[in-house]
């Protein structure tokens, strides 16, 4: 075959391919880094799972792009006693099979979760529920074990399925589409694990009708492949543009980029237990005491972090300096805390005062594949601390290795990303900072051994307080305490980037990073 | 023949057994899969309940024993991540990989062997030298990089072929394949070329080496003296004599490509098993890892079995063990 006939053949193939795939203005194809693990909305708390299934199923309580609560299937909610929440269910909502939504379906959905949920257990959202009572078709009472002021926040991931599917159905029935019946703006067409999720517009949707008739969510985990798919026109929008491509795209007039803060903050976790799992060395000799127990040492570590450099140089501008464990505007974010200071001299002075004038040698372990930038920030921190005179052995590990070892408390100083996914403080503080207490179900992810009675007390009070303003103040006070204690040291809020061909789509990025087809519209033509 | 096949199958059972033990111990050494999967908002009691539910609190030997008992009953288990039976999960992805690998192996062999014959038949000609130079490129340049170049050239700049993904899939003779439509071919072409380059280089060099040596052999001289045409000499005698190493390498490459086409699959976003298995490893989804590796072992054993049988056909001097 000569080169010319080969060329002609390839061109012919390409034309035929084009002919069988008419690209219509009503179609939206999105290239995403990750997709769902199942179509069963009660299977997993995975972020990319909730993101995908939000198209098909609605949640009881909604959230806007800044994670502030808004009505969804529930039009209003209020506590009617310390242990009872009343939810008013929206009237006139239709499921994809034509049946009407009632309080019975919501009750069924809450009760279904413990029966079917998997290793990423959704019971974290229903753990405070004791029983659910249907008052009438459109009123639901949720009785909680103890006071649960954050119940509406927990229910932003409570997807509602019709009670008629029955308790027996599992992932197979959902994946095949048989039971994939929601009230969402799109109805399920097809999906297979790691493959494309195809959906069609649901015409009886209760909310604002979405623009796109047909949505295909393609899972393209490889960064380069995702960018190539966008550049070759195979997809209309991609998420998680890698930092290197972001720089190129900014000089490329054919592509638009959308940048947004995420909920993810990289936190340094200094272990403050009496004994460190990886001992600190001074002049090559392991020492028994734990320098991280000394507030002056932790403060020195904090002061030595140049967050502006981290953002500008290390993250190529894709980040914001973090001054506490949640982004601004979240429930419990303290406005009294200013930006964190960078002061190397003061840091050196504190270290000297603590008796480590000659520094020490410490192991520092991070994840390297969980969020964009985790491994580079890890290396940069090690260098920043070395200016204090410390020898920091930074090691960035795959999350598969990191998390089990972190759970076994094998690291002395670690860093990983944390996202306050519910938009309010109890989620983060109850898991990471409260004293480890299996009885109360608190401190499950407290790997540093941090324990502060004053903080615990404030947290307990807040957790029981149904008055929003009073609760907010308590959490803000708690935020201040942990930041003064340097219980965890926040570094940067990560930003993420979407990209689309110039002038095609309008789209407001969300802090929870969700790419929702029904919130995307074409630029008016 | 039958005894030979049985003996091979027995061997494979042993290998499968050893491999499953290694995977179990390996996953156990890394840590608890629940700690990778669990949501950070979970409480201690939720974590404990999960560990108990998946039997991960049991001693390793008992977990393994439960697994073996289930396998003996034909149940390879369910994926911890997708909660679907492992077999159906793997078989939903396998056709895509098979399709890609067979097109790639076909390209590698159908182009590689003739080019190698030519290069060995006329080792000093310019065209042969060009072929050899290209073959070096084929297996020395990294696959992922060539893949990106192919995408940049044919998908992004020229726009002739799609940059990734699998085309329209249709049912054909009970298989779900994309090779029945032009659109399907347009999707498979770039990844298959990418995957075939290394193997093509290998085939070319292997065939050429065999050719160069065989052409000096006495039987070639005799065949020529007999007055046979060059075509009959090359295809009737030489090719047959040099085909044993080619078949061996073909078998090995086929197996390893099927099992580990993952680089090409991820660059071209091909929905094959490679991506599935990598994700399973990252999430410590043990049932999927074990079952997949078991299948790979069986695959290798079967391919080698076929290769051995083909040897006997090609060279009457080769006798299979167990054959009278």
GROMACS .gro file of N, CA, C and O in nm, chain A residues 104-190:
model
  348
  104UNK      N    1  -4.296   0.871   5.247
  104UNK     CA    2  -4.268   0.727   5.258
  104UNK      C    3  -4.137   0.692   5.186
  104UNK      O    4  -4.057   0.613   5.235
  105UNK      N    5  -4.116   0.752   5.069
  105UNK     CA    6  -3.996   0.724   4.991
  105UNK      C    7  -3.870   0.774   5.063
  105UNK      O    8  -3.766   0.709   5.058
  106UNK      N    9  -3.884   0.888   5.130
  106UNK     CA   10  -3.769   0.943   5.202
  106UNK      C   11  -3.735   0.853   5.320
  106UNK      O   12  -3.619   0.818   5.344
  107UNK      N   13  -3.839   0.810   5.391
  107UNK     CA   14  -3.819   0.719   5.504
  107UNK      C   15  -3.749   0.591   5.455
  107UNK      O   16  -3.652   0.545   5.513
  108UNK      N   17  -3.799   0.538   5.345
  108UNK     CA   18  -3.741   0.417   5.288
  108UNK      C   19  -3.593   0.437   5.256
  108UNK      O   20  -3.508   0.353   5.286
  109UNK      N   21  -3.562   0.553   5.199
  109UNK     CA   22  -3.423   0.580   5.158
  109UNK      C   23  -3.331   0.586   5.280
  109UNK      O   24  -3.219   0.534   5.276
  110UNK      N   25  -3.378   0.649   5.388
  110UNK     CA   26  -3.295   0.657   5.509
  110UNK      C   27  -3.272   0.517   5.565
  110UNK      O   28  -3.161   0.481   5.603
  111UNK      N   29  -3.379   0.438   5.564
  111UNK     CA   30  -3.368   0.305   5.624
  111UNK      C   31  -3.293   0.207   5.536
  111UNK      O   32  -3.240   0.106   5.582
  112UNK      N   33  -3.286   0.238   5.407
  112UNK     CA   34  -3.218   0.147   5.315
  112UNK      C   35  -3.065   0.154   5.331
  112UNK      O   36  -2.994   0.055   5.309
  113UNK      N   37  -3.015   0.271   5.371
  113UNK     CA   38  -2.869   0.292   5.373
  113UNK      C   39  -2.793   0.186   5.455
  113UNK      O   40  -2.703   0.122   5.403
  114UNK      N   41  -2.830   0.164   5.582
  114UNK     CA   42  -2.752   0.064   5.656
  114UNK      C   43  -2.761  -0.076   5.596
  114UNK      O   44  -2.672  -0.158   5.617
  115UNK      N   45  -2.867  -0.103   5.519
  115UNK     CA   46  -2.885  -0.236   5.463
  115UNK      C   47  -2.792  -0.264   5.346
  115UNK      O   48  -2.753  -0.376   5.321
  116UNK      N   49  -2.761  -0.160   5.268
  116UNK     CA   50  -2.693  -0.186   5.141
  116UNK      C   51  -2.557  -0.119   5.127
  116UNK      O   52  -2.485  -0.146   5.032
  117UNK      N   53  -2.520  -0.032   5.220
  117UNK     CA   54  -2.400   0.049   5.195
  117UNK      C   55  -2.273  -0.033   5.205
  117UNK      O   56  -2.268  -0.136   5.272
  118UNK      N   57  -2.170   0.012   5.135
  118UNK     CA   58  -2.045  -0.064   5.123
  118UNK      C   59  -1.933  -0.013   5.212
  118UNK      O   60  -1.959   0.053   5.313
  119UNK      N   61  -1.809  -0.042   5.174
  119UNK     CA   62  -1.696  -0.004   5.260
  119UNK      C   63  -1.683   0.148   5.279
  119UNK      O   64  -1.635   0.192   5.382
  120UNK      N   65  -1.723   0.227   5.179
  120UNK     CA   66  -1.726   0.372   5.203
  120UNK      C   67  -1.864   0.401   5.257
  120UNK      O   68  -1.952   0.450   5.187
  121UNK      N   69  -1.881   0.372   5.383
  121UNK     CA   70  -2.014   0.357   5.440
  121UNK      C   71  -2.092   0.487   5.449
  121UNK      O   72  -2.045   0.585   5.506
  122UNK      N   73  -2.213   0.485   5.393
  122UNK     CA   74  -2.299   0.603   5.398
  122UNK      C   75  -2.366   0.619   5.533
  122UNK      O   76  -2.438   0.717   5.555
  123UNK      N   77  -2.346   0.525   5.622
  123UNK     CA   78  -2.409   0.540   5.753
  123UNK      C   79  -2.353   0.661   5.828
  123UNK      O   80  -2.412   0.704   5.925
  124UNK      N   81  -2.240   0.717   5.779
  124UNK     CA   82  -2.191   0.838   5.845
  124UNK      C   83  -2.294   0.950   5.834
  124UNK      O   84  -2.294   1.042   5.913
  125UNK      N   85  -2.382   0.944   5.733
  125UNK     CA   86  -2.483   1.049   5.719
  125UNK      C   87  -2.610   1.019   5.797
  125UNK      O   88  -2.694   1.105   5.814
  126UNK      N   89  -2.627   0.895   5.838
  126UNK     CA   90  -2.751   0.859   5.908
  126UNK      C   91  -2.723   0.814   6.050
  126UNK      O   92  -2.812   0.768   6.119
  127UNK      N   93  -2.597   0.827   6.094
  127UNK     CA   94  -2.561   0.770   6.224
  127UNK      C   95  -2.638   0.833   6.340
  127UNK      O   96  -2.659   0.768   6.442
  128UNK      N   97  -2.683   0.959   6.325
  128UNK     CA   98  -2.755   1.019   6.438
  128UNK      C   99  -2.906   0.991   6.432
  128UNK      O  100  -2.978   1.029   6.522
  129UNK      N  101  -2.950   0.922   6.327
  129UNK     CA  102  -3.094   0.894   6.313
  129UNK      C  103  -3.132   0.774   6.399
  129UNK      O  104  -3.068   0.669   6.392
  130UNK      N  105  -3.235   0.793   6.481
  130UNK     CA  106  -3.283   0.680   6.559
  130UNK      C  107  -3.403   0.615   6.492
  130UNK      O  108  -3.409   0.494   6.475
  131UNK      N  109  -3.501   0.699   6.452
  131UNK     CA  110  -3.615   0.644   6.380
  131UNK      C  111  -3.674   0.752   6.292
  131UNK      O  112  -3.649   0.871   6.311
  132UNK      N  113  -3.752   0.709   6.194
  132UNK     CA  114  -3.812   0.802   6.099
  132UNK      C  115  -3.962   0.779   6.102
  132UNK      O  116  -4.009   0.665   6.098
  133UNK      N  117  -4.034   0.887   6.111
  133UNK     CA  118  -4.180   0.876   6.125
  133UNK      C  119  -4.247   0.956   6.015
  133UNK      O  120  -4.215   1.074   5.995
  134UNK      N  121  -4.338   0.891   5.944
  134UNK     CA  122  -4.413   0.961   5.840
  134UNK      C  123  -4.538   1.020   5.903
  134UNK      O  124  -4.621   0.947   5.958
  135UNK      N  125  -4.551   1.153   5.900
  135UNK     CA  126  -4.667   1.218   5.960
  135UNK      C  127  -4.781   1.222   5.859
  135UNK      O  128  -4.891   1.180   5.885
  136UNK      N  129  -4.752   1.277   5.741
  136UNK     CA  130  -4.846   1.264   5.630
  136UNK      C  131  -4.762   1.255   5.503
  136UNK      O  132  -4.639   1.245   5.510
  137UNK      N  133  -4.827   1.257   5.387
  137UNK     CA  134  -4.755   1.236   5.263
  137UNK      C  135  -4.637   1.332   5.245
  137UNK      O  136  -4.539   1.300   5.178
  138UNK      N  137  -4.650   1.451   5.303
  138UNK     CA  138  -4.548   1.552   5.277
  138UNK      C  139  -4.483   1.606   5.404
  138UNK      O  140  -4.424   1.714   5.401
  139UNK      N  141  -4.494   1.531   5.513
  139UNK     CA  142  -4.427   1.570   5.637
  139UNK      C  143  -4.356   1.450   5.696
  139UNK      O  144  -4.413   1.340   5.703
  140UNK      N  145  -4.232   1.473   5.736
  140UNK     CA  146  -4.152   1.364   5.788
  140UNK      C  147  -4.086   1.409   5.918
  140UNK      O  148  -4.033   1.519   5.925
  141UNK      N  149  -4.092   1.323   6.021
  141UNK     CA  150  -4.020   1.352   6.144
  141UNK      C  151  -3.903   1.257   6.157
  141UNK      O  152  -3.919   1.136   6.146
  142UNK      N  153  -3.785   1.314   6.179
  142UNK     CA  154  -3.667   1.231   6.200
  142UNK      C  155  -3.628   1.244   6.346
  142UNK      O  156  -3.597   1.353   6.394
  143UNK      N  157  -3.635   1.131   6.419
  143UNK     CA  158  -3.596   1.130   6.560
  143UNK      C  159  -3.450   1.093   6.570
  143UNK      O  160  -3.405   0.996   6.509
  144UNK      N  161  -3.377   1.173   6.647
  144UNK     CA  162  -3.233   1.148   6.655
  144UNK      C  163  -3.193   1.101   6.793
  144UNK      O  164  -3.262   1.128   6.891
  145UNK      N  165  -3.083   1.029   6.798
  145UNK     CA  166  -3.025   0.988   6.926
  145UNK      C  167  -2.947   1.108   6.977
  145UNK      O  168  -2.842   1.140   6.924
  146UNK      N  169  -2.998   1.176   7.074
  146UNK     CA  170  -2.935   1.300   7.119
  146UNK      C  171  -2.969   1.413   7.023
  146UNK      O  172  -3.035   1.393   6.921
  147UNK      N  173  -2.922   1.531   7.055
  147UNK     CA  174  -2.949   1.645   6.968
  147UNK      C  175  -2.855   1.639   6.848
  147UNK      O  176  -2.737   1.608   6.863
  148UNK      N  177  -2.909   1.667   6.730
  148UNK     CA  178  -2.827   1.659   6.609
  148UNK      C  179  -2.848   1.783   6.524
  148UNK      O  180  -2.920   1.780   6.425
  149UNK      N  181  -2.783   1.893   6.562
  149UNK     CA  182  -2.806   2.018   6.489
  149UNK      C  183  -2.759   2.010   6.343
  149UNK      O  184  -2.809   2.083   6.259
  150UNK      N  185  -2.663   1.923   6.313
  150UNK     CA  186  -2.609   1.922   6.177
  150UNK      C  187  -2.679   1.819   6.088
  150UNK      O  188  -2.630   1.789   5.979
  151UNK      N  189  -2.792   1.769   6.132
  151UNK     CA  190  -2.863   1.669   6.051
  151UNK      C  191  -2.891   1.716   5.908
  151UNK      O  192  -2.868   1.642   5.813
  152UNK      N  193  -2.939   1.840   5.889
  152UNK     CA  194  -2.962   1.884   5.750
  152UNK      C  195  -2.833   1.881   5.667
  152UNK      O  196  -2.837   1.849   5.549
  153UNK      N  197  -2.718   1.911   5.729
  153UNK     CA  198  -2.592   1.902   5.656
  153UNK      C  199  -2.560   1.757   5.618
  153UNK      O  200  -2.507   1.730   5.511
  154UNK      N  201  -2.593   1.664   5.709
  154UNK     CA  202  -2.570   1.524   5.676
  154UNK      C  203  -2.657   1.481   5.559
  154UNK      O  204  -2.619   1.395   5.481
  155UNK      N  205  -2.775   1.542   5.549
  155UNK     CA  206  -2.870   1.497   5.446
  155UNK      C  207  -2.846   1.559   5.308
  155UNK      O  208  -2.921   1.536   5.216
  156UNK      N  209  -2.736   1.634   5.293
  156UNK     CA  210  -2.706   1.683   5.158
  156UNK      C  211  -2.658   1.569   5.069
  156UNK      O  212  -2.646   1.583   4.949
  157UNK      N  213  -2.628   1.454   5.128
  157UNK     CA  214  -2.591   1.337   5.049
  157UNK      C  215  -2.697   1.227   5.060
  157UNK      O  216  -2.672   1.113   5.028
  158UNK      N  217  -2.816   1.265   5.111
  158UNK     CA  218  -2.921   1.164   5.124
  158UNK      C  219  -3.002   1.160   4.994
  158UNK      O  220  -3.093   1.239   4.971
  159UNK      N  221  -2.970   1.065   4.907
  159UNK     CA  222  -3.040   1.051   4.780
  159UNK      C  223  -3.170   0.973   4.803
  159UNK      O  224  -3.173   0.878   4.879
  160UNK      N  225  -3.275   1.018   4.735
  160UNK     CA  226  -3.404   0.956   4.758
  160UNK      C  227  -3.440   0.865   4.640
  160UNK      O  228  -3.435   0.905   4.524
  161UNK      N  229  -3.472   0.741   4.674
  161UNK     CA  230  -3.517   0.642   4.575
  161UNK      C  231  -3.660   0.603   4.609
  161UNK      O  232  -3.703   0.619   4.723
  162UNK      N  233  -3.738   0.553   4.514
  162UNK     CA  234  -3.876   0.518   4.545
  162UNK      C  235  -3.885   0.392   4.632
  162UNK      O  236  -3.809   0.298   4.611
  163UNK      N  237  -3.976   0.395   4.728
  163UNK     CA  238  -3.994   0.280   4.817
  163UNK      C  239  -4.037   0.157   4.739
  163UNK      O  240  -4.016   0.043   4.781
  164UNK      N  241  -4.096   0.178   4.621
  164UNK     CA  242  -4.150   0.065   4.545
  164UNK      C  243  -4.041  -0.030   4.493
  164UNK      O  244  -4.072  -0.142   4.453
  165UNK      N  245  -3.914   0.012   4.492
  165UNK     CA  246  -3.813  -0.081   4.442
  165UNK      C  247  -3.788  -0.195   4.541
  165UNK      O  248  -3.737  -0.300   4.502
  166UNK      N  249  -3.824  -0.174   4.667
  166UNK     CA  250  -3.809  -0.281   4.766
  166UNK      C  251  -3.669  -0.287   4.823
  166UNK      O  252  -3.574  -0.238   4.763
  167UNK      N  253  -3.658  -0.349   4.940
  167UNK     CA  254  -3.532  -0.350   5.014
  167UNK      C  255  -3.430  -0.447   4.954
  167UNK      O  256  -3.312  -0.438   4.982
  168UNK      N  257  -3.474  -0.540   4.869
  168UNK     CA  258  -3.383  -0.647   4.826
  168UNK      C  259  -3.287  -0.605   4.715
  168UNK      O  260  -3.183  -0.666   4.698
  169UNK      N  261  -3.323  -0.502   4.638
  169UNK     CA  262  -3.241  -0.475   4.521
  169UNK      C  263  -3.105  -0.419   4.562
  169UNK      O  264  -3.092  -0.350   4.661
  170UNK      N  265  -3.005  -0.453   4.483
  170UNK     CA  266  -2.869  -0.409   4.512
  170UNK      C  267  -2.805  -0.348   4.388
  170UNK      O  268  -2.875  -0.303   4.296
  171UNK      N  269  -2.673  -0.351   4.386
  171UNK     CA  270  -2.601  -0.283   4.278
  171UNK      C  271  -2.637  -0.331   4.139
  171UNK      O  272  -2.645  -0.252   4.046
  172UNK      N  273  -2.656  -0.462   4.123
  172UNK     CA  274  -2.683  -0.514   3.988
  172UNK      C  275  -2.808  -0.450   3.928
  172UNK      O  276  -2.808  -0.410   3.812
  173UNK      N  277  -2.914  -0.440   4.010
  173UNK     CA  278  -3.039  -0.385   3.958
  173UNK      C  279  -3.025  -0.236   3.925
  173UNK      O  280  -3.087  -0.188   3.832
  174UNK      N  281  -2.942  -0.167   4.004
  174UNK     CA  282  -2.921  -0.026   3.974
  174UNK      C  283  -2.833  -0.010   3.849
  174UNK      O  284  -2.862   0.069   3.761
  175UNK      N  285  -2.725  -0.089   3.844
  175UNK     CA  286  -2.634  -0.075   3.731
  175UNK      C  287  -2.701  -0.108   3.599
  175UNK      O  288  -2.666  -0.054   3.494
  176UNK      N  289  -2.798  -0.201   3.602
  176UNK     CA  290  -2.866  -0.237   3.478
  176UNK      C  291  -2.970  -0.133   3.441
  176UNK      O  292  -3.023  -0.133   3.331
  177UNK      N  293  -3.003  -0.045   3.534
  177UNK     CA  294  -3.101   0.059   3.506
  177UNK      C  295  -3.240   0.025   3.556
  177UNK      O  296  -3.326   0.113   3.569
  178UNK      N  297  -3.261  -0.102   3.588
  178UNK     CA  298  -3.392  -0.147   3.630
  178UNK      C  299  -3.443  -0.070   3.752
  178UNK      O  300  -3.558  -0.027   3.756
  179UNK      N  301  -3.355  -0.048   3.850
  179UNK     CA  302  -3.396   0.023   3.971
  179UNK      C  303  -3.341   0.165   3.977
  179UNK      O  304  -3.356   0.233   4.078
  180UNK      N  305  -3.274   0.209   3.872
  180UNK     CA  306  -3.214   0.343   3.874
  180UNK      C  307  -3.321   0.448   3.848
  180UNK      O  308  -3.322   0.514   3.745
  181UNK      N  309  -3.412   0.460   3.943
  181UNK     CA  310  -3.525   0.551   3.927
  181UNK      C  311  -3.511   0.661   4.030
  181UNK      O  312  -3.515   0.637   4.150
  182UNK      N  313  -3.491   0.782   3.982
  182UNK     CA  314  -3.479   0.893   4.075
  182UNK      C  315  -3.580   1.001   4.041
  182UNK      O  316  -3.676   0.978   3.966
  183UNK      N  317  -3.557   1.119   4.100
  183UNK     CA  318  -3.642   1.234   4.067
  183UNK      C  319  -3.559   1.341   3.999
  183UNK      O  320  -3.605   1.452   3.978
  184UNK      N  321  -3.433   1.309   3.967
  184UNK     CA  322  -3.339   1.409   3.919
  184UNK      C  323  -3.367   1.457   3.778
  184UNK      O  324  -3.454   1.406   3.708
  185UNK      N  325  -3.289   1.556   3.734
  185UNK     CA  326  -3.311   1.617   3.602
  185UNK      C  327  -3.278   1.525   3.485
  185UNK      O  328  -3.318   1.550   3.373
  186UNK      N  329  -3.202   1.418   3.512
  186UNK     CA  330  -3.168   1.325   3.404
  186UNK      C  331  -3.208   1.184   3.442
  186UNK      O  332  -3.204   1.147   3.558
  187UNK      N  333  -3.246   1.107   3.339
  187UNK     CA  334  -3.274   0.966   3.364
  187UNK      C  335  -3.160   0.882   3.312
  187UNK      O  336  -3.093   0.916   3.215
  188UNK      N  337  -3.141   0.769   3.379
  188UNK     CA  338  -3.031   0.680   3.349
  188UNK      C  339  -3.050   0.612   3.214
  188UNK      O  340  -3.159   0.564   3.184
  189UNK      N  341  -2.946   0.604   3.132
  189UNK     CA  342  -2.952   0.526   3.009
  189UNK      C  343  -2.857   0.407   3.017
  189UNK      O  344  -2.899   0.293   3.004
  190UNK      N  345  -2.728   0.431   3.042
  190UNK     CA  346  -2.638   0.317   3.051
  190UNK      C  347  -2.510   0.356   3.126
  190UNK      O  348  -2.472   0.473   3.131
   0.00000   0.00000   0.00000
